[in-house]
Amino acid sequence: MKLVPGFSLIETIVSLIIITSVFAIITLSLSKVMESKNLNRSFELHLKIKNWAIETIANKDYIMAERTSGDISINRSFDYYRDDHSLLQMTITARDSKGTIETYNELIAIEDEKN
Amino acid sequence: MILRAGSLLYTILICLILSIMSSGIIFLHYYQTLSFTDYLIKDKLMRDAKSAIYAYCHRVGSQSPTESFHLYNGSKDSINIQTEKWGIYEIVTSKVYQGHHCKTARALIGNELEKKRALLLYLSDNNIPLTICGKTFLNGNCALPKAGVKSGYIEGFVFTGSKANLGNIYSNQQIPTLSNDLAKLIDANVAGLNSMDFSDSAFVPLQYSQPFSDSTFTINSNKALYIEQNELDGKIIISSKIAIAVSMKSSLHDIILIAPQVKIEKGFTGSCQIFARDSVIIEEDVHLQYPSSICASNSSDATIPTRIYLGPSSSLAGCIISNATNNGLQRVDNLEIKQAALVTGVIYCTGNVNMQGNLGGSLYCNGLILRTPGGVYTNYLLNSRLDLSLLPNHFATWINDSDSANKKEIIKWL
């Protein structure tokens, strides 16, 4: 019995399995390519957050703020860890329009001018 | 059209090539994800490890080495804090775990000397006033004898300096005692000279660096040691049963020296902590950088008083502690600071201080001695500058665990 002229039944089945598998692999790899785009986005968000954190500490700019860059919005907030306001928790959260979220936490010892 | 059965081979070959390419893409993505996740976790753990040390210094979170805690609400990592004494300071190590990842941060810390609460001078009350002569400059809160401060005239020098913000606190008959922990620590280091195992063949390597993550590298010598051209840094303790001398050509950083007598030769620059029983001689133009310290203590039955000498134009940033046993009224210089020498930090001396140099920080002593060709004077200052405003912000002194009000300060990351 021949489904395809020139091919035996077994050859046809093997060919179909191989072609299907290859299509599956190609589809999977394409989906991974799309995922890596998301990963790159996460990385971009992380870098933006980190740069802002470094800038915040360098400028001692410990005030709540928000920034937007394209479809990315970044929030910066602070919580005092101690009553004397000498230790601060900085939280920076970045999100984009597709719902990718990155969060960054750091404790900062405040070098105020109390002395 | 009739296809030849052999074309299946070509089909398989093309599929194989496509599979390899696709698999390559999948693997590439897998490793990219893995390395990115790895980077994110390591970055976060490193940040958390440093944050944990800040939390420890500000006495937030667990202070117990056996207890692990979470830094932020809902965080997946757990943090463990360990402390270890390094001379009069403390090494704090925080380890942060998340899954199989672990990151460590380490810092040298001390207790913060808050300028607002610090005293410029605590001179115990022996019913003798403080007399200031020449260009003496005092700036900062003082605890002084009830007899007060008066201007004097000595060796042709009338008082032309200034005094500001001295306050009106009266001192007691003795300066405040050192915390038990610190006194014990200094005594243990000095007393160790009698009990340690010293070797005849111990030698100081020419160049050695011991990371603070490792155990302490110790050199105990039965003989006097001369550190001539050695480059040593890190977790190293050098002790000698006789004496240690350090040449200007050597380079020492963060190490501890213990001996009955220690001498730092002219021109040396570096940082170290010195523990001595009999004497510490810092010659001219020596610069002991932050965080350095000199601690001297003798036993109560000692016949020779402890002596620390800081030569002209030398400087020390850190602490000088002289736990001498002689009575403050005896006219012995337990600590002598020569002209143009500068101490930034805290001086604590249970005996007498011959203060001719400058101080940016605090001085606690039971007596001030001034020696001139004309005589010896008690509680006199001549041409000295004592100025609390010269003390840098966030300056750290010795660790004092009993002082829970004061926070700890990071001296340096290790």
PDB file of N, CA and C in Angstrom, chain B residues 166-228:
ATOM      1  N   LEU B 166      32.750  75.399  75.344  1.00  0.00           N
ATOM      2  CA  LEU B 166      33.278  74.454  76.323  1.00  0.00           C
ATOM      3  C   LEU B 166      32.189  73.837  77.186  1.00  0.00           C
ATOM      4  N   GLY B 167      31.038  74.496  77.305  1.00  0.00           N
ATOM      5  CA  GLY B 167      29.954  73.982  78.135  1.00  0.00           C
ATOM      6  C   GLY B 167      30.265  74.152  79.603  1.00  0.00           C
ATOM      7  N   ASN B 168      29.432  73.530  80.435  1.00  0.00           N
ATOM      8  CA  ASN B 168      29.670  73.660  81.881  1.00  0.00           C
ATOM      9  C   ASN B 168      29.434  72.336  82.593  1.00  0.00           C
ATOM     10  N   ILE B 169      30.076  71.315  82.097  1.00  0.00           N
ATOM     11  CA  ILE B 169      29.959  69.996  82.730  1.00  0.00           C
ATOM     12  C   ILE B 169      31.162  69.808  83.646  1.00  0.00           C
ATOM     13  N   TYR B 170      30.885  69.312  84.870  1.00  0.00           N
ATOM     14  CA  TYR B 170      31.990  69.038  85.787  1.00  0.00           C
ATOM     15  C   TYR B 170      32.385  67.574  85.697  1.00  0.00           C
ATOM     16  N   SER B 171      33.670  67.355  85.827  1.00  0.00           N
ATOM     17  CA  SER B 171      34.158  65.977  85.727  1.00  0.00           C
ATOM     18  C   SER B 171      34.198  65.332  87.110  1.00  0.00           C
ATOM     19  N   ASN B 172      34.318  64.005  87.105  1.00  0.00           N
ATOM     20  CA  ASN B 172      34.482  63.268  88.355  1.00  0.00           C
ATOM     21  C   ASN B 172      35.966  63.119  88.670  1.00  0.00           C
ATOM     22  N   GLN B 173      36.238  62.436  89.791  1.00  0.00           N
ATOM     23  CA  GLN B 173      37.642  62.275  90.184  1.00  0.00           C
ATOM     24  C   GLN B 173      38.405  61.314  89.273  1.00  0.00           C
ATOM     25  N   GLN B 174      37.663  60.480  88.577  1.00  0.00           N
ATOM     26  CA  GLN B 174      38.284  59.553  87.624  1.00  0.00           C
ATOM     27  C   GLN B 174      37.525  59.637  86.308  1.00  0.00           C
ATOM     28  N   ILE B 175      38.221  59.352  85.226  1.00  0.00           N
ATOM     29  CA  ILE B 175      37.527  59.336  83.938  1.00  0.00           C
ATOM     30  C   ILE B 175      36.623  58.095  83.880  1.00  0.00           C
ATOM     31  N   PRO B 176      35.599  58.128  83.061  1.00  0.00           N
ATOM     32  CA  PRO B 176      34.711  56.953  82.971  1.00  0.00           C
ATOM     33  C   PRO B 176      35.527  55.708  82.624  1.00  0.00           C
ATOM     34  N   THR B 177      35.136  54.589  83.220  1.00  0.00           N
ATOM     35  CA  THR B 177      35.915  53.361  82.967  1.00  0.00           C
ATOM     36  C   THR B 177      35.611  52.824  81.576  1.00  0.00           C
ATOM     37  N   LEU B 178      36.594  52.123  81.067  1.00  0.00           N
ATOM     38  CA  LEU B 178      36.395  51.467  79.775  1.00  0.00           C
ATOM     39  C   LEU B 178      35.359  50.372  79.955  1.00  0.00           C
ATOM     40  N   SER B 179      34.673  50.041  78.886  1.00  0.00           N
ATOM     41  CA  SER B 179      33.713  48.931  78.996  1.00  0.00           C
ATOM     42  C   SER B 179      34.505  47.665  79.335  1.00  0.00           C
ATOM     43  N   ASN B 180      33.850  46.794  80.099  1.00  0.00           N
ATOM     44  CA  ASN B 180      34.518  45.554  80.538  1.00  0.00           C
ATOM     45  C   ASN B 180      35.071  44.760  79.374  1.00  0.00           C
ATOM     46  N   ASP B 181      34.266  44.693  78.316  1.00  0.00           N
ATOM     47  CA  ASP B 181      34.673  43.885  77.155  1.00  0.00           C
ATOM     48  C   ASP B 181      35.978  44.396  76.563  1.00  0.00           C
ATOM     49  N   LEU B 182      36.066  45.724  76.440  1.00  0.00           N
ATOM     50  CA  LEU B 182      37.255  46.306  75.815  1.00  0.00           C
ATOM     51  C   LEU B 182      38.479  46.140  76.714  1.00  0.00           C
ATOM     52  N   ALA B 183      38.280  46.418  78.027  1.00  0.00           N
ATOM     53  CA  ALA B 183      39.402  46.279  78.970  1.00  0.00           C
ATOM     54  C   ALA B 183      39.908  44.840  78.954  1.00  0.00           C
ATOM     55  N   LYS B 184      38.958  43.895  78.945  1.00  0.00           N
ATOM     56  CA  LYS B 184      39.349  42.472  78.927  1.00  0.00           C
ATOM     57  C   LYS B 184      40.082  42.134  77.635  1.00  0.00           C
ATOM     58  N   LEU B 185      39.583  42.704  76.536  1.00  0.00           N
ATOM     59  CA  LEU B 185      40.195  42.410  75.237  1.00  0.00           C
ATOM     60  C   LEU B 185      41.641  42.897  75.195  1.00  0.00           C
ATOM     61  N   ILE B 186      41.859  44.120  75.693  1.00  0.00           N
ATOM     62  CA  ILE B 186      43.224  44.660  75.687  1.00  0.00           C
ATOM     63  C   ILE B 186      44.106  43.840  76.623  1.00  0.00           C
ATOM     64  N   ASP B 187      43.571  43.555  77.808  1.00  0.00           N
ATOM     65  CA  ASP B 187      44.347  42.758  78.763  1.00  0.00           C
ATOM     66  C   ASP B 187      44.668  41.384  78.199  1.00  0.00           C
ATOM     67  N   ALA B 188      43.681  40.777  77.517  1.00  0.00           N
ATOM     68  CA  ALA B 188      43.895  39.431  76.969  1.00  0.00           C
ATOM     69  C   ALA B 188      45.006  39.456  75.928  1.00  0.00           C
ATOM     70  N   ASN B 189      45.015  40.486  75.100  1.00  0.00           N
ATOM     71  CA  ASN B 189      46.065  40.581  74.080  1.00  0.00           C
ATOM     72  C   ASN B 189      47.434  40.753  74.713  1.00  0.00           C
ATOM     73  N   VAL B 190      47.491  41.618  75.732  1.00  0.00           N
ATOM     74  CA  VAL B 190      48.773  41.892  76.377  1.00  0.00           C
ATOM     75  C   VAL B 190      49.190  40.713  77.268  1.00  0.00           C
ATOM     76  N   ALA B 191      48.207  40.163  77.999  1.00  0.00           N
ATOM     77  CA  ALA B 191      48.525  39.033  78.878  1.00  0.00           C
ATOM     78  C   ALA B 191      48.929  37.809  78.076  1.00  0.00           C
ATOM     79  N   GLY B 192      48.448  37.739  76.836  1.00  0.00           N
ATOM     80  CA  GLY B 192      48.808  36.618  75.966  1.00  0.00           C
ATOM     81  C   GLY B 192      50.304  36.516  75.759  1.00  0.00           C
ATOM     82  N   LEU B 193      51.010  37.617  75.963  1.00  0.00           N
ATOM     83  CA  LEU B 193      52.473  37.611  75.792  1.00  0.00           C
ATOM     84  C   LEU B 193      53.140  36.673  76.802  1.00  0.00           C
ATOM     85  N   ASN B 194      52.463  36.428  77.905  1.00  0.00           N
ATOM     86  CA  ASN B 194      53.038  35.522  78.908  1.00  0.00           C
ATOM     87  C   ASN B 194      52.638  34.073  78.673  1.00  0.00           C
ATOM     88  N   SER B 195      51.539  33.871  77.973  1.00  0.00           N
ATOM     89  CA  SER B 195      51.025  32.505  77.877  1.00  0.00           C
ATOM     90  C   SER B 195      51.116  31.889  76.480  1.00  0.00           C
ATOM     91  N   MET B 196      51.351  32.717  75.461  1.00  0.00           N
ATOM     92  CA  MET B 196      51.348  32.191  74.093  1.00  0.00           C
ATOM     93  C   MET B 196      52.529  31.267  73.829  1.00  0.00           C
ATOM     94  N   ASP B 197      52.370  30.411  72.831  1.00  0.00           N
ATOM     95  CA  ASP B 197      53.483  29.561  72.400  1.00  0.00           C
ATOM     96  C   ASP B 197      54.316  30.333  71.392  1.00  0.00           C
ATOM     97  N   PHE B 198      55.504  30.702  71.797  1.00  0.00           N
ATOM     98  CA  PHE B 198      56.374  31.458  70.893  1.00  0.00           C
ATOM     99  C   PHE B 198      57.417  30.531  70.287  1.00  0.00           C
ATOM    100  N   SER B 199      57.768  30.832  69.066  1.00  0.00           N
ATOM    101  CA  SER B 199      58.712  29.973  68.372  1.00  0.00           C
ATOM    102  C   SER B 199      60.028  30.716  68.148  1.00  0.00           C
ATOM    103  N   ASP B 200      61.131  29.957  68.240  1.00  0.00           N
ATOM    104  CA  ASP B 200      62.442  30.557  67.972  1.00  0.00           C
ATOM    105  C   ASP B 200      62.649  30.798  66.487  1.00  0.00           C
ATOM    106  N   SER B 201      61.975  29.951  65.690  1.00  0.00           N
ATOM    107  CA  SER B 201      62.248  29.997  64.249  1.00  0.00           C
ATOM    108  C   SER B 201      61.184  30.784  63.471  1.00  0.00           C
ATOM    109  N   ALA B 202      60.266  31.431  64.181  1.00  0.00           N
ATOM    110  CA  ALA B 202      59.211  32.175  63.475  1.00  0.00           C
ATOM    111  C   ALA B 202      59.830  33.308  62.657  1.00  0.00           C
ATOM    112  N   PHE B 203      59.348  33.480  61.446  1.00  0.00           N
ATOM    113  CA  PHE B 203      59.853  34.589  60.637  1.00  0.00           C
ATOM    114  C   PHE B 203      58.696  35.295  59.949  1.00  0.00           C
ATOM    115  N   VAL B 204      58.937  36.538  59.618  1.00  0.00           N
ATOM    116  CA  VAL B 204      57.896  37.335  58.969  1.00  0.00           C
ATOM    117  C   VAL B 204      58.106  37.249  57.457  1.00  0.00           C
ATOM    118  N   PRO B 205      57.086  36.761  56.701  1.00  0.00           N
ATOM    119  CA  PRO B 205      57.278  36.672  55.251  1.00  0.00           C
ATOM    120  C   PRO B 205      57.472  38.047  54.632  1.00  0.00           C
ATOM    121  N   LEU B 206      58.211  38.065  53.537  1.00  0.00           N
ATOM    122  CA  LEU B 206      58.522  39.336  52.896  1.00  0.00           C
ATOM    123  C   LEU B 206      57.266  39.984  52.325  1.00  0.00           C
ATOM    124  N   GLN B 207      56.409  39.147  51.789  1.00  0.00           N
ATOM    125  CA  GLN B 207      55.180  39.662  51.191  1.00  0.00           C
ATOM    126  C   GLN B 207      54.067  38.671  51.493  1.00  0.00           C
ATOM    127  N   TYR B 208      53.008  39.125  52.128  1.00  0.00           N
ATOM    128  CA  TYR B 208      51.919  38.201  52.435  1.00  0.00           C
ATOM    129  C   TYR B 208      50.617  38.964  52.599  1.00  0.00           C
ATOM    130  N   SER B 209      49.585  38.382  52.024  1.00  0.00           N
ATOM    131  CA  SER B 209      48.259  38.980  52.164  1.00  0.00           C
ATOM    132  C   SER B 209      47.293  37.889  52.574  1.00  0.00           C
ATOM    133  N   GLN B 210      46.635  38.076  53.684  1.00  0.00           N
ATOM    134  CA  GLN B 210      45.685  37.073  54.169  1.00  0.00           C
ATOM    135  C   GLN B 210      44.277  37.658  54.098  1.00  0.00           C
ATOM    136  N   PRO B 211      43.414  37.075  53.250  1.00  0.00           N
ATOM    137  CA  PRO B 211      42.059  37.623  53.155  1.00  0.00           C
ATOM    138  C   PRO B 211      41.293  37.456  54.475  1.00  0.00           C
ATOM    139  N   PHE B 212      40.376  38.366  54.725  1.00  0.00           N
ATOM    140  CA  PHE B 212      39.603  38.305  55.967  1.00  0.00           C
ATOM    141  C   PHE B 212      38.579  37.171  55.958  1.00  0.00           C
ATOM    142  N   SER B 213      38.402  36.528  54.796  1.00  0.00           N
ATOM    143  CA  SER B 213      37.497  35.377  54.744  1.00  0.00           C
ATOM    144  C   SER B 213      38.195  34.130  55.299  1.00  0.00           C
ATOM    145  N   ASP B 214      39.507  34.182  55.396  1.00  0.00           N
ATOM    146  CA  ASP B 214      40.257  33.021  55.887  1.00  0.00           C
ATOM    147  C   ASP B 214      40.529  33.141  57.384  1.00  0.00           C
ATOM    148  N   SER B 215      41.153  32.097  57.927  1.00  0.00           N
ATOM    149  CA  SER B 215      41.498  32.153  59.354  1.00  0.00           C
ATOM    150  C   SER B 215      42.715  33.069  59.552  1.00  0.00           C
ATOM    151  N   THR B 216      42.926  33.469  60.803  1.00  0.00           N
ATOM    152  CA  THR B 216      44.006  34.419  61.088  1.00  0.00           C
ATOM    153  C   THR B 216      45.382  33.782  60.890  1.00  0.00           C
ATOM    154  N   PHE B 217      46.245  34.513  60.235  1.00  0.00           N
ATOM    155  CA  PHE B 217      47.633  34.053  60.061  1.00  0.00           C
ATOM    156  C   PHE B 217      48.452  34.673  61.193  1.00  0.00           C
ATOM    157  N   THR B 218      49.007  33.827  62.035  1.00  0.00           N
ATOM    158  CA  THR B 218      49.724  34.365  63.197  1.00  0.00           C
ATOM    159  C   THR B 218      51.218  34.035  63.137  1.00  0.00           C
ATOM    160  N   ILE B 219      51.989  34.974  63.642  1.00  0.00           N
ATOM    161  CA  ILE B 219      53.432  34.772  63.755  1.00  0.00           C
ATOM    162  C   ILE B 219      53.786  35.093  65.204  1.00  0.00           C
ATOM    163  N   ASN B 220      54.217  34.101  65.959  1.00  0.00           N
ATOM    164  CA  ASN B 220      54.589  34.314  67.361  1.00  0.00           C
ATOM    165  C   ASN B 220      56.088  34.061  67.511  1.00  0.00           C
ATOM    166  N   SER B 221      56.816  35.103  67.777  1.00  0.00           N
ATOM    167  CA  SER B 221      58.262  34.926  67.845  1.00  0.00           C
ATOM    168  C   SER B 221      58.789  35.135  69.266  1.00  0.00           C
ATOM    169  N   ASN B 222      59.743  34.305  69.583  1.00  0.00           N
ATOM    170  CA  ASN B 222      60.416  34.373  70.883  1.00  0.00           C
ATOM    171  C   ASN B 222      61.413  35.529  70.929  1.00  0.00           C
ATOM    172  N   LYS B 223      61.785  35.992  69.718  1.00  0.00           N
ATOM    173  CA  LYS B 223      62.835  37.008  69.606  1.00  0.00           C
ATOM    174  C   LYS B 223      62.236  38.362  69.232  1.00  0.00           C
ATOM    175  N   ALA B 224      63.086  39.364  69.288  1.00  0.00           N
ATOM    176  CA  ALA B 224      62.645  40.686  68.815  1.00  0.00           C
ATOM    177  C   ALA B 224      62.515  40.623  67.298  1.00  0.00           C
ATOM    178  N   LEU B 225      61.471  41.255  66.768  1.00  0.00           N
ATOM    179  CA  LEU B 225      61.239  41.213  65.319  1.00  0.00           C
ATOM    180  C   LEU B 225      61.485  42.582  64.711  1.00  0.00           C
ATOM    181  N   TYR B 226      62.149  42.577  63.561  1.00  0.00           N
ATOM    182  CA  TYR B 226      62.329  43.825  62.837  1.00  0.00           C
ATOM    183  C   TYR B 226      61.636  43.672  61.480  1.00  0.00           C
ATOM    184  N   ILE B 227      60.557  44.408  61.297  1.00  0.00           N
ATOM    185  CA  ILE B 227      59.812  44.331  60.041  1.00  0.00           C
ATOM    186  C   ILE B 227      60.414  45.399  59.137  1.00  0.00           C
ATOM    187  N   GLU B 228      61.252  44.938  58.206  1.00  0.00           N
ATOM    188  CA  GLU B 228      62.086  45.893  57.489  1.00  0.00           C
ATOM    189  C   GLU B 228      61.536  46.294  56.127  1.00  0.00           C
TER     190      GLU B 228
END
